[in-house]
């Protein structure tokens, strides 16, 4: 009988293969009392297991593909360092000696002690590092159990691995051994395993609770990493359907790759600008791979997260110059820190502001926070201006609601320029300054913003949140998050028109620009500049260069006027045809 399981699809692609079920978290940790004479041998046994676990990690590190993101080796390096740390190597030995217990019990005791320490940390990121401790301790327990290198004894070729969770090392080794896909019981879109699966291109689903109770080793499985669907013992018809989808997915990928050097122009000659959104330096590899027109949005708040101290001017500067070097002369749009709300960094204790706002999305975030903390803002502005001497860049201001915020920022930038001139530091005099249009206020008053800015960038993620009054990260109201709501489309259109009237560029850098269901709607509203995560760029390019603006315009106009979901679907289907 076929069984269907649903989880969170975290890495697109299809896999067909036998189930390889890992029950590794069930290593026996029964405590045993030892005699005094047995203790030296037990200590040697633990040291040997740590050595084996380390050898396993070193093999994984040496097998990381050259073009893999540096995050991958960072995860593995962290685990190697943990194994070398006295807390995991010396303390359990001390426990064995003091309590005359076996190595498993000593490790378990140390795991509990460390869980208490990590669990009491207020920093959410550090608190979740207990996962790393668990991964490392489990690896040592497995080595104690089998006396062998755990990962290398498994063969995963062509199989779908089912596990509670996977370590970064497991994931890399699996890819090297040609795993077809994997499913885990825990994890979410942003868990380490999910991030790695995406960068390594392994189809994957996470968060399928208790899946190991239902799937048996050797059973035939199919996995759809986009829809998050797993089938156990599929029928012949199901199997051939998945094979067809798998083939067409692979073909689509190959076809899209052929578009890398194609000019970005619609069928009726509208020139498009397709640029990339980046968050960390590693994203630059993908920017180069898809040949993006520079970076339309660099979310610099990631420089502030998960750390104890605020980044220094020199750190900002080094980071920006590195990104500029990688872009080799194409434009870098640096958005000034959009901290607060969903990019909450209050938990890192690096920011001296008052208590957390009751409603942070409406509170001191983005430009408001920067203007309220001029020293934080000036540090970043100085670094951006200094970097401007190294390559083309422009500044983007987040969360604007008042023109006064722009004016205040412009005068701050002028004073930073004066200071740099006095210090004899080089910078570009005419850096374009643009603003995010992501509040209804900014969209409605876009004409006025267009008078004081050099370009506008529509942030639909927030624009939808604030227009429809729904928290973008609240699952309970997610069903109301509607990019096609006529109010949203009208605000987008109004902003595009305002930019055109003032003769300044208008880009859209929210998620809507990366969604192939909506990009033709935006084209029809008059948009020609799109900025998106690099991995979506070729699919968006494919949709847009096969469209004609004159044809799609009337569907976009009709969409602006309807709230009827059936009519919306029919218009969407027609706009995306051909
Ligand atoms: C947006 O709001 O659409 C946007 C691009 O900014 P962020 O998602 O970083 O808030
Ligand atoms: Mg935003």
Coordinates of C-alpha atoms and ligand atoms in Angstrom, one line a residue:
X1 CA 0.0 0.0 0.0
X2 CA 1.2 3.5 -0.9
X3 CA 1.8 5.9 2.0
X4 CA 2.1 9.6 1.6
X5 CA 4.0 11.9 4.0
X6 CA 4.2 15.7 3.9
X7 CA 6.9 17.9 5.3
X8 CA 8.7 21.1 4.5
X9 CA 10.2 21.0 1.0
X10 CA 13.6 22.7 1.5
X11 CA 15.5 21.8 -1.6
X12 CA 13.8 21.5 -5.0
X13 CA 14.2 18.4 -7.2
X14 CA 12.9 14.8 -7.4
X15 CA 14.4 11.7 -6.1
X16 CA 13.5 8.0 -6.6
X17 CA 15.4 5.4 -4.5
X18 CA 15.4 2.8 -1.8
X19 CA 15.0 4.0 1.8
X20 CA 18.1 4.0 4.0
X21 CA 16.8 4.5 7.5
X22 CA 19.3 5.9 10.0
X23 CA 18.5 5.1 13.7
X24 CA 21.7 6.6 14.9
X25 CA 20.3 8.6 17.8
X26 CA 19.3 5.4 19.5
X27 CA 22.8 4.5 20.6
X28 CA 22.7 2.7 24.0
X29 CA 23.7 5.1 26.8
X30 CA 23.0 2.7 29.7
X31 CA 25.2 3.7 32.7
X32 CA 27.5 1.0 34.0
X33 CA 29.6 0.9 37.2
X34 CA 33.2 0.1 36.6
X35 CA 35.8 -1.4 38.9
X36 CA 38.9 0.7 39.6
X37 CA 40.9 -1.6 37.4
X38 CA 38.6 -1.1 34.4
X39 CA 39.0 2.7 34.4
X40 CA 42.2 3.2 32.4
X41 CA 40.8 0.9 29.6
X42 CA 37.6 2.9 29.6
X43 CA 39.4 6.2 29.2
X44 CA 41.4 4.7 26.3
X45 CA 38.2 3.5 24.7
X46 CA 36.7 7.0 24.9
X47 CA 39.9 8.7 23.5
X48 CA 39.9 6.2 20.6
X49 CA 36.2 7.0 19.9
X50 CA 36.9 10.7 19.8
X51 CA 39.8 10.0 17.4
X52 CA 37.5 8.0 15.1
X53 CA 34.8 10.7 15.2
X54 CA 37.4 13.3 14.4
X55 CA 38.8 11.2 11.5
X56 CA 35.3 11.0 10.1
X57 CA 34.9 14.8 10.2
X58 CA 38.3 15.4 8.6
X59 CA 37.4 13.1 5.8
X60 CA 34.2 15.1 5.3
X61 CA 36.1 18.3 5.4
X62 CA 38.5 17.1 2.7
X63 CA 35.6 16.1 0.5
X64 CA 33.8 19.4 0.5
X65 CA 33.3 20.4 -3.1
X66 CA 35.5 23.4 -4.0
X67 CA 32.6 25.7 -5.0
X68 CA 30.5 24.9 -1.9
X69 CA 29.7 27.8 0.3
X70 CA 32.2 28.5 3.1
X71 CA 29.3 27.9 5.6
X72 CA 29.7 24.2 5.0
X73 CA 33.3 24.0 6.0
X74 CA 32.6 26.4 8.9
X75 CA 30.0 24.0 10.3
X76 CA 32.4 21.1 10.1
X77 CA 35.4 23.1 11.4
X78 CA 33.2 24.0 14.4
X79 CA 32.5 20.3 15.1
X80 CA 36.2 19.4 14.8
X81 CA 37.1 22.2 17.3
X82 CA 34.4 21.0 19.7
X83 CA 36.0 17.5 19.6
X84 CA 39.4 19.1 20.5
X85 CA 37.9 21.2 23.3
X86 CA 38.5 20.0 26.8
X87 CA 34.8 20.2 27.6
X88 CA 34.2 17.1 25.3
X89 CA 37.6 15.4 25.5
X90 CA 38.9 16.0 29.1
X91 CA 35.7 16.5 31.2
X92 CA 34.1 13.2 30.3
X93 CA 37.5 11.5 31.2
X94 CA 37.4 13.2 34.5
X95 CA 33.8 12.0 35.0
X96 CA 34.8 8.4 34.3
X97 CA 37.6 8.7 36.8
X98 CA 35.6 10.4 39.5
X99 CA 32.4 8.4 39.2
X100 CA 33.7 5.0 37.9
X101 CA 31.2 5.0 35.1
X102 CA 31.4 3.9 31.5
X103 CA 32.2 6.4 28.7
X104 CA 28.7 6.5 27.4
X105 CA 27.3 7.6 30.8
X106 CA 30.1 10.2 31.2
X107 CA 29.3 11.7 27.8
X108 CA 25.6 11.7 28.6
X109 CA 26.3 13.5 31.8
X110 CA 28.4 16.1 30.1
X111 CA 25.7 16.5 27.3
X112 CA 23.2 17.3 30.0
X113 CA 25.5 19.8 31.7
X114 CA 26.2 21.6 28.5
X115 CA 22.5 21.6 27.5
X116 CA 21.8 23.5 30.7
X117 CA 24.4 26.1 29.9
X118 CA 23.3 26.6 26.3
X119 CA 19.6 26.5 27.2
X120 CA 20.0 29.3 29.6
X121 CA 21.6 31.6 27.1
X122 CA 19.4 34.5 26.0
X123 CA 21.0 34.7 22.6
X124 CA 18.8 32.5 20.4
X125 CA 21.5 31.7 18.0
X126 CA 23.9 30.5 20.7
X127 CA 21.1 28.6 22.4
X128 CA 20.6 26.6 19.3
X129 CA 24.3 25.6 19.2
X130 CA 23.4 22.8 21.5
X131 CA 22.4 21.0 18.3
X132 CA 26.1 21.1 17.3
X133 CA 27.1 19.7 20.7
X134 CA 24.5 16.9 20.2
X135 CA 25.8 16.1 16.8
X136 CA 29.3 15.8 18.0
X137 CA 28.4 13.7 21.1
X138 CA 26.3 11.4 19.0
X139 CA 29.2 10.9 16.6
X140 CA 31.5 9.9 19.6
X141 CA 28.7 7.6 21.0
X142 CA 28.4 5.9 17.6
X143 CA 32.1 5.4 17.4
X144 CA 32.0 3.9 21.0
X145 CA 29.2 1.6 19.8
X146 CA 30.8 0.3 16.6
X147 CA 34.4 1.2 16.9
X148 CA 34.3 2.3 13.3
X149 CA 34.0 5.6 11.4
X150 CA 30.3 5.9 11.3
X151 CA 29.7 7.9 8.1
X152 CA 32.1 6.1 5.8
X153 CA 30.7 2.6 6.6
X154 CA 27.4 3.6 5.1
X155 CA 26.8 3.6 1.4
X156 CA 24.2 6.0 0.2
X157 CA 24.5 5.8 -3.5
X158 CA 21.1 6.3 -5.2
X159 CA 19.3 6.0 -1.9
X160 CA 16.9 8.3 0.0
X161 CA 18.2 8.7 3.5
X162 CA 15.7 9.0 6.3
X163 CA 17.1 10.3 9.6
X164 CA 16.1 12.3 12.7
X165 CA 18.5 15.0 11.6
X166 CA 21.8 15.1 9.8
X167 CA 25.1 16.8 10.5
X168 CA 26.8 19.0 8.0
X169 CA 29.5 16.3 7.7
X170 CA 26.9 13.6 6.9
X171 CA 25.4 15.8 4.2
X172 CA 28.7 16.4 2.5
X173 CA 29.6 12.8 2.6
X174 CA 26.2 11.8 1.3
X175 CA 26.6 14.1 -1.7
X176 CA 30.0 12.6 -2.4
X177 CA 28.5 9.1 -2.3
X178 CA 25.7 10.1 -4.7
X179 CA 22.7 10.1 -2.3
X180 CA 19.5 10.6 -4.2
X181 CA 17.8 12.7 -1.5
X182 CA 17.0 12.9 2.2
X183 CA 14.2 13.3 4.6
X184 CA 14.6 14.4 8.2
X185 CA 12.2 14.4 11.2
X186 CA 13.3 17.7 12.5
X187 CA 14.5 21.1 11.0
X188 CA 12.9 24.0 9.1
X189 CA 13.6 26.1 6.0
X190 CA 16.6 27.7 7.7
X191 CA 18.1 24.8 9.5
X192 CA 21.7 24.0 8.7
X193 CA 20.7 20.8 6.9
X194 CA 18.2 22.7 4.7
X195 CA 20.7 25.4 3.8
X196 CA 23.3 22.7 2.9
X197 CA 20.9 20.7 0.9
X198 CA 20.0 23.7 -1.2
X199 CA 23.6 24.7 -1.9
X200 CA 24.6 21.1 -2.7
X201 CA 21.5 20.6 -4.9
X202 CA 20.2 17.5 -3.0
X203 CA 16.4 17.2 -3.1
X204 CA 15.3 17.3 0.5
X205 CA 12.3 17.4 2.9
X206 CA 12.6 18.3 6.6
X207 CA 10.2 18.2 9.5
X208 CA 8.4 14.9 8.7
X209 CA 7.7 13.9 12.3
X210 CA 8.3 10.2 13.2
X211 CA 8.9 9.2 9.6
X212 CA 11.3 6.5 10.8
X213 CA 8.4 4.7 12.4
X214 CA 6.6 4.3 9.1
X215 CA 9.3 3.7 6.5
X216 CA 11.3 0.5 6.4
X217 CA 14.8 0.1 5.1
X218 CA 14.9 -1.0 1.5
X219 CA 11.3 0.3 0.7
X220 CA 11.0 2.1 -2.6
X221 CA 10.4 5.9 -2.2
X222 CA 9.8 9.0 -4.3
X223 CA 10.6 12.5 -3.0
X224 CA 9.4 15.9 -4.3
X225 CA 11.6 18.5 -2.7
X226 CA 9.6 21.4 -3.8
X227 CA 6.2 20.3 -2.6
X228 CA 7.7 18.5 0.4
X229 CA 6.0 15.2 -0.5
X230 CA 7.3 11.7 0.1
X231 CA 5.6 8.5 -1.2
X232 CA 6.5 5.1 0.2
X233 CA 5.8 2.1 -2.1
X234 CA 4.3 4.1 -4.9
X235 CA 2.3 2.4 -7.6
X236 CA 3.7 1.9 -11.1
X237 CA 1.7 4.8 -12.4
X238 CA 2.9 7.1 -9.6
X239 CA 6.5 6.1 -10.2
X240 CA 6.3 6.8 -13.9
X241 CA 4.7 10.2 -13.2
X242 CA 7.6 11.1 -10.8
X243 CA 10.1 9.9 -13.4
X244 CA 8.5 12.2 -15.9
X245 CA 8.6 15.2 -13.5
X246 CA 12.2 14.4 -12.6
X247 CA 13.2 14.3 -16.3
X248 CA 11.5 17.6 -17.0
X249 CA 12.9 19.3 -13.9
X250 CA 16.5 18.3 -15.0
X251 CA 15.8 19.4 -18.6
X252 CA 14.3 22.7 -17.3
X253 CA 17.5 23.3 -15.3
X254 CA 19.7 22.7 -18.3
X255 CA 17.5 24.9 -20.5
X256 CA 17.6 27.7 -17.9
X257 CA 21.4 27.5 -17.8
X258 CA 21.5 28.3 -21.5
X259 CA 19.9 31.7 -20.8
X260 CA 22.8 32.9 -18.8
X261 CA 24.3 35.0 -21.6
X262 CA 21.0 35.8 -23.4
X263 CA 20.2 39.5 -23.5
X264 CA 17.4 40.4 -21.0
X265 CA 14.9 41.9 -23.4
X266 CA 11.2 41.1 -23.8
X267 CA 9.7 40.0 -27.1
X268 CA 8.6 43.5 -27.9
X269 CA 12.0 45.1 -27.1
X270 CA 11.6 46.2 -23.5
X271 CA 15.1 46.2 -21.9
X272 CA 15.2 44.6 -18.5
X273 CA 17.6 44.9 -15.6
X274 CA 17.8 41.7 -13.6
X275 CA 19.9 42.1 -10.5
X276 CA 20.5 40.0 -7.4
X277 CA 19.6 40.3 -3.7
X278 CA 22.4 39.2 -1.4
X279 CA 22.8 38.7 2.3
X280 CA 26.1 37.1 2.8
X281 CA 29.3 37.1 0.8
X282 CA 28.8 33.5 -0.2
X283 CA 25.8 34.6 -2.3
X284 CA 28.2 36.2 -4.7
X285 CA 29.1 32.9 -6.3
X286 CA 25.5 32.5 -7.4
X287 CA 25.4 36.1 -8.6
X288 CA 28.4 35.4 -10.9
X289 CA 26.9 32.0 -12.0
X290 CA 23.7 33.6 -13.3
X291 CA 25.4 36.7 -14.7
X292 CA 23.2 39.1 -12.8
X293 CA 23.2 42.9 -13.5
X294 CA 24.9 43.6 -10.3
X295 CA 23.4 43.6 -6.8
X296 CA 20.0 45.4 -6.4
X297 CA 19.8 44.8 -2.7
X298 CA 22.6 44.0 -0.2
X299 CA 20.9 43.3 3.1
X300 CA 23.7 44.5 5.4
X301 CA 21.9 43.7 8.6
X302 CA 23.4 40.3 8.5
X303 CA 26.7 42.0 9.4
X304 CA 25.1 42.8 12.8
X305 CA 23.5 39.5 13.7
X306 CA 24.8 36.7 15.9
X307 CA 27.6 38.5 17.5
X308 CA 28.5 40.2 20.7
X309 CA 29.9 43.6 19.4
X310 CA 28.7 46.0 16.8
X311 CA 30.7 45.8 13.6
X312 CA 33.4 48.4 13.3
X313 CA 33.8 50.8 10.4
X314 CA 36.8 48.8 9.2
X315 CA 34.8 45.6 9.2
X316 CA 32.0 47.2 7.2
X317 CA 34.6 48.7 4.8
X318 CA 36.5 45.4 4.3
X319 CA 33.2 43.6 3.6
X320 CA 32.0 46.1 1.1
X321 CA 35.3 46.3 -0.8
X322 CA 35.4 42.5 -0.9
X323 CA 31.9 42.4 -2.4
X324 CA 32.8 45.2 -4.9
X325 CA 35.9 43.3 -6.0
X326 CA 33.8 40.2 -6.7
X327 CA 31.3 42.3 -8.7
X328 CA 34.1 43.5 -11.1
X329 CA 32.6 46.8 -11.9
X330 CA 28.8 46.1 -11.8
X331 CA 26.7 48.1 -9.5
X332 CA 26.4 47.3 -5.8
X333 CA 23.3 48.6 -4.0
X334 CA 24.1 48.7 -0.3
X335 CA 21.0 49.0 1.9
X336 CA 21.8 50.7 5.2
X337 CA 21.0 48.6 8.2
X338 CA 17.4 47.6 8.3
X339 CA 17.5 46.4 11.9
X340 CA 14.5 45.7 14.1
X341 CA 11.2 43.8 13.6
X342 CA 11.9 40.5 11.8
X343 CA 15.6 41.3 11.7
X344 CA 15.6 41.5 15.5
X345 CA 19.1 41.8 17.0
X346 CA 18.1 43.0 20.4
X347 CA 18.8 39.5 21.7
X348 CA 22.5 39.9 20.8
X349 CA 22.9 42.6 23.5
X350 CA 25.0 44.8 21.3
X351 CA 22.6 47.6 21.0
X352 CA 22.0 49.9 23.9
X353 CA 18.4 50.9 23.0
X354 CA 15.5 50.7 25.5
X355 CA 13.2 47.8 26.1
X356 CA 11.8 45.9 23.1
X357 CA 8.8 47.5 21.5
X358 CA 5.4 46.0 22.0
X359 CA 4.9 45.9 18.3
X360 CA 8.4 45.9 16.7
X361 CA 7.2 46.0 13.1
X362 CA 5.6 49.4 13.9
X363 CA 8.5 50.5 16.1
X364 CA 12.0 51.6 15.9
X365 CA 13.2 49.8 12.8
X366 CA 15.2 50.5 9.6
X367 CA 15.9 54.2 9.1
X368 CA 14.1 55.2 12.3
X369 CA 16.5 53.2 14.4
X370 CA 19.5 54.4 12.4
X371 CA 18.5 58.1 12.8
X372 CA 17.9 57.5 16.5
X373 CA 21.4 56.0 16.9
X374 CA 23.5 58.3 14.8
X375 CA 26.8 56.7 15.9
X376 CA 25.7 53.3 14.6
X377 CA 24.5 54.9 11.3
X378 CA 27.6 57.1 10.8
X379 CA 29.9 54.1 11.3
X380 CA 28.2 52.4 8.4
X381 CA 27.9 55.5 6.2
X382 CA 31.6 56.3 6.6
X383 CA 32.5 52.7 5.5
X384 CA 30.1 52.9 2.5
X385 CA 31.5 56.2 1.4
X386 CA 35.1 55.0 1.8
X387 CA 34.2 51.9 -0.2
X388 CA 32.7 54.0 -3.0
X389 CA 36.3 54.9 -4.1
X390 CA 36.8 51.2 -4.9
X391 CA 33.9 50.5 -7.2
X392 CA 30.4 51.6 -8.3
X393 CA 27.9 51.6 -5.5
X394 CA 24.7 53.2 -4.4
X395 CA 23.0 53.6 -1.1
X396 CA 19.4 52.4 -0.3
X397 CA 17.5 53.6 2.7
X398 CA 15.0 51.2 4.3
X399 CA 11.6 51.7 5.9
X400 CA 10.9 55.2 4.8
X401 CA 7.6 56.8 5.8
X402 CA 8.5 60.6 5.7
X403 CA 10.4 62.7 3.3
X404 CA 11.9 64.3 6.4
X405 CA 13.7 61.0 7.1
X406 CA 15.4 61.3 3.7
X407 CA 16.4 64.9 4.2
X408 CA 17.8 64.2 7.6
X409 CA 19.8 61.3 6.2
X410 CA 21.1 63.4 3.3
X411 CA 22.4 66.0 5.6
X412 CA 24.1 63.3 7.7
X413 CA 25.7 61.9 4.6
X414 CA 26.9 65.5 3.7
X415 CA 28.5 65.9 7.1
X416 CA 30.2 62.4 6.8
X417 CA 31.5 63.6 3.4
X418 CA 32.9 66.8 5.0
X419 CA 34.6 64.8 7.7
X420 CA 36.2 62.4 5.2
X421 CA 37.4 65.3 3.1
X422 CA 39.0 66.9 6.1
X423 CA 40.7 63.6 6.9
X424 CA 41.9 63.4 3.3
X425 CA 40.0 60.2 2.7
X426 CA 38.9 59.4 -0.9
X427 CA 35.3 58.8 -1.8
X428 CA 32.9 59.1 -4.8
X429 CA 31.2 62.6 -4.7
X430 CA 28.0 61.5 -6.6
X431 CA 26.8 58.4 -5.0
X432 CA 23.2 57.7 -6.0
X433 CA 20.9 57.6 -2.9
X434 CA 17.6 55.7 -3.2
X435 CA 14.8 54.7 -0.9
X436 CA 12.8 51.6 -0.2
X437 CA 9.1 52.0 -0.9
X438 CA 7.8 49.5 1.5
X439 CA 5.2 51.3 3.5
X440 CA 1.8 52.5 2.1
X441 CA 2.9 56.1 3.1
X442 CA 6.0 56.0 0.9
X443 CA 4.0 54.4 -2.0
X444 CA 1.2 57.0 -1.8
X445 CA 3.6 59.9 -1.5
X446 CA 6.1 58.3 -4.0
X447 CA 6.0 61.6 -6.1
X448 CA 7.4 63.5 -3.2
X449 CA 10.1 60.9 -2.4
X450 CA 11.0 60.8 -6.1
X451 CA 11.9 64.6 -5.8
X452 CA 14.6 64.0 -3.2
X453 CA 15.9 60.6 -4.2
X454 CA 17.9 59.2 -7.1
X455 CA 16.0 55.9 -7.4
X456 CA 13.2 54.0 -5.7
X457 CA 13.1 50.3 -4.8
X458 CA 9.8 48.7 -4.0
X459 CA 9.9 46.2 -1.1
X460 CA 6.8 44.2 -1.5
X461 CA 7.5 41.9 1.5
X462 CA 6.9 44.8 3.9
X463 CA 4.6 46.7 1.6
X464 CA 2.2 43.8 1.6
X465 CA 2.6 43.4 5.4
X466 CA 1.8 47.0 6.1
X467 CA -0.9 47.5 3.5
X468 CA -2.9 44.4 4.4
X469 CA -2.1 44.6 8.2
X470 CA -0.7 41.1 8.4
X471 CA 2.5 40.1 10.2
X472 CA 4.8 38.6 7.5
X473 CA 6.2 36.0 9.8
X474 CA 2.9 35.0 11.5
X475 CA 1.8 31.6 10.2
X476 CA -1.7 32.2 11.4
X477 CA -2.4 35.0 9.0
X478 CA -0.3 33.8 6.2
X479 CA -3.4 33.0 4.2
X480 CA -4.1 36.7 3.9
X481 CA -0.7 37.5 2.5
X482 CA -1.8 38.3 -1.0
X483 CA 0.6 40.0 -3.5
X484 CA -2.3 40.3 -6.0
X485 CA -4.6 42.3 -3.6
X486 CA -5.7 45.2 -5.7
X487 CA -4.5 47.7 -3.0
X488 CA -1.0 46.2 -3.3
X489 CA -1.0 46.3 -7.1
X490 CA -2.3 49.9 -7.2
X491 CA 0.4 51.0 -4.8
X492 CA 3.1 49.3 -6.9
X493 CA 1.7 50.9 -10.1
X494 CA 1.5 54.3 -8.4
X495 CA 5.2 54.1 -7.4
X496 CA 6.3 53.0 -10.9
X497 CA 4.4 55.9 -12.4
X498 CA 5.9 58.4 -9.9
X499 CA 9.5 57.2 -10.8
X500 CA 8.7 57.5 -14.5
X501 CA 7.3 61.0 -14.1
X502 CA 10.4 62.1 -12.1
X503 CA 12.7 60.3 -14.6
X504 CA 14.4 58.1 -12.0
X505 CA 14.8 54.3 -12.0
X506 CA 12.3 52.1 -10.1
X507 CA 13.3 48.6 -9.0
X508 CA 11.3 45.9 -7.2
X509 CA 13.4 43.9 -4.7
X510 CA 10.7 42.1 -2.6
X511 CA 10.0 38.3 -3.1
X512 CA 7.4 39.2 -5.7
X513 CA 10.3 39.9 -8.2
X514 CA 11.5 36.3 -7.8
X515 CA 8.1 34.6 -8.2
X516 CA 7.4 33.5 -11.8
X517 CA 3.7 33.7 -11.1
X518 CA 3.9 37.4 -10.6
X519 CA 6.8 38.8 -12.7
X520 CA 4.7 39.3 -15.8
X521 CA 2.1 41.1 -13.8
X522 CA 4.8 43.5 -12.7
X523 CA 6.0 43.9 -16.3
X524 CA 2.5 44.8 -17.3
X525 CA 2.4 47.5 -14.5
X526 CA 5.4 49.1 -16.2
X527 CA 8.3 47.6 -14.2
X528 CA 11.6 46.8 -16.0
X529 CA 14.0 46.4 -13.1
X530 CA 13.8 43.4 -10.9
X531 CA 16.1 42.3 -8.1
X532 CA 15.9 38.8 -6.6
X533 CA 17.8 35.9 -5.0
X534 CA 20.2 34.8 -7.7
X535 CA 18.9 31.2 -7.7
X536 CA 15.6 32.5 -9.1
X537 CA 17.0 34.8 -11.7
X538 CA 17.1 32.5 -14.7
X539 CA 13.5 31.3 -14.2
X540 CA 12.4 34.9 -14.0
X541 CA 14.4 35.8 -17.1
X542 CA 12.8 32.9 -19.0
X543 CA 9.3 34.1 -18.1
X544 CA 10.0 37.8 -19.0
X545 CA 12.0 37.4 -22.2
X546 CA 9.2 35.3 -23.6
X547 CA 6.5 37.9 -22.8
X548 CA 5.3 41.0 -24.6
X549 CA 4.6 44.0 -22.5
X550 CA 1.8 45.2 -24.8
X551 CA 0.1 41.9 -24.3
X552 CA 0.5 41.5 -20.6
X553 CA -0.5 45.1 -19.8
X554 CA -4.2 44.6 -20.1
X555 CA -4.1 41.6 -17.8
X556 CA -2.2 43.6 -15.2
X557 CA -4.7 46.4 -15.5
X558 CA -7.6 44.0 -15.0
X559 CA -5.9 42.4 -12.0
X560 CA -5.6 45.9 -10.4
X561 CA -9.4 46.1 -10.5
X562 CA -10.5 42.7 -9.2
X563 CA -10.7 41.0 -5.8
X564 CA -12.5 37.9 -7.1
X565 CA -10.1 35.0 -6.7
X566 CA -11.5 33.0 -9.6
X567 CA -11.0 35.9 -11.9
X568 CA -7.5 36.5 -10.5
X569 CA -6.6 32.9 -11.2
X570 CA -7.9 33.0 -14.7
X571 CA -6.0 36.3 -15.4
X572 CA -2.9 34.9 -13.9
X573 CA -3.2 31.7 -16.0
X574 CA -3.6 33.8 -19.2
X575 CA -0.8 36.2 -18.5
X576 CA 1.6 33.4 -17.9
X577 CA 0.6 31.5 -21.0
X578 CA 3.3 31.2 -23.8
Ligands
LIG1 C1 10.9 44.0 1.3 O1 10.4 44.4 2.4 O2 10.3 43.6 0.3 C2 12.4 43.9 1.3 C3 13.0 43.6 0.1 O3 13.1 44.0 2.4 P1 13.2 42.9 3.6 O4 12.6 41.6 3.0 O5 14.7 42.8 3.8 O6 12.4 43.5 4.7
LIG2 MG1 11.6 45.3 3.9

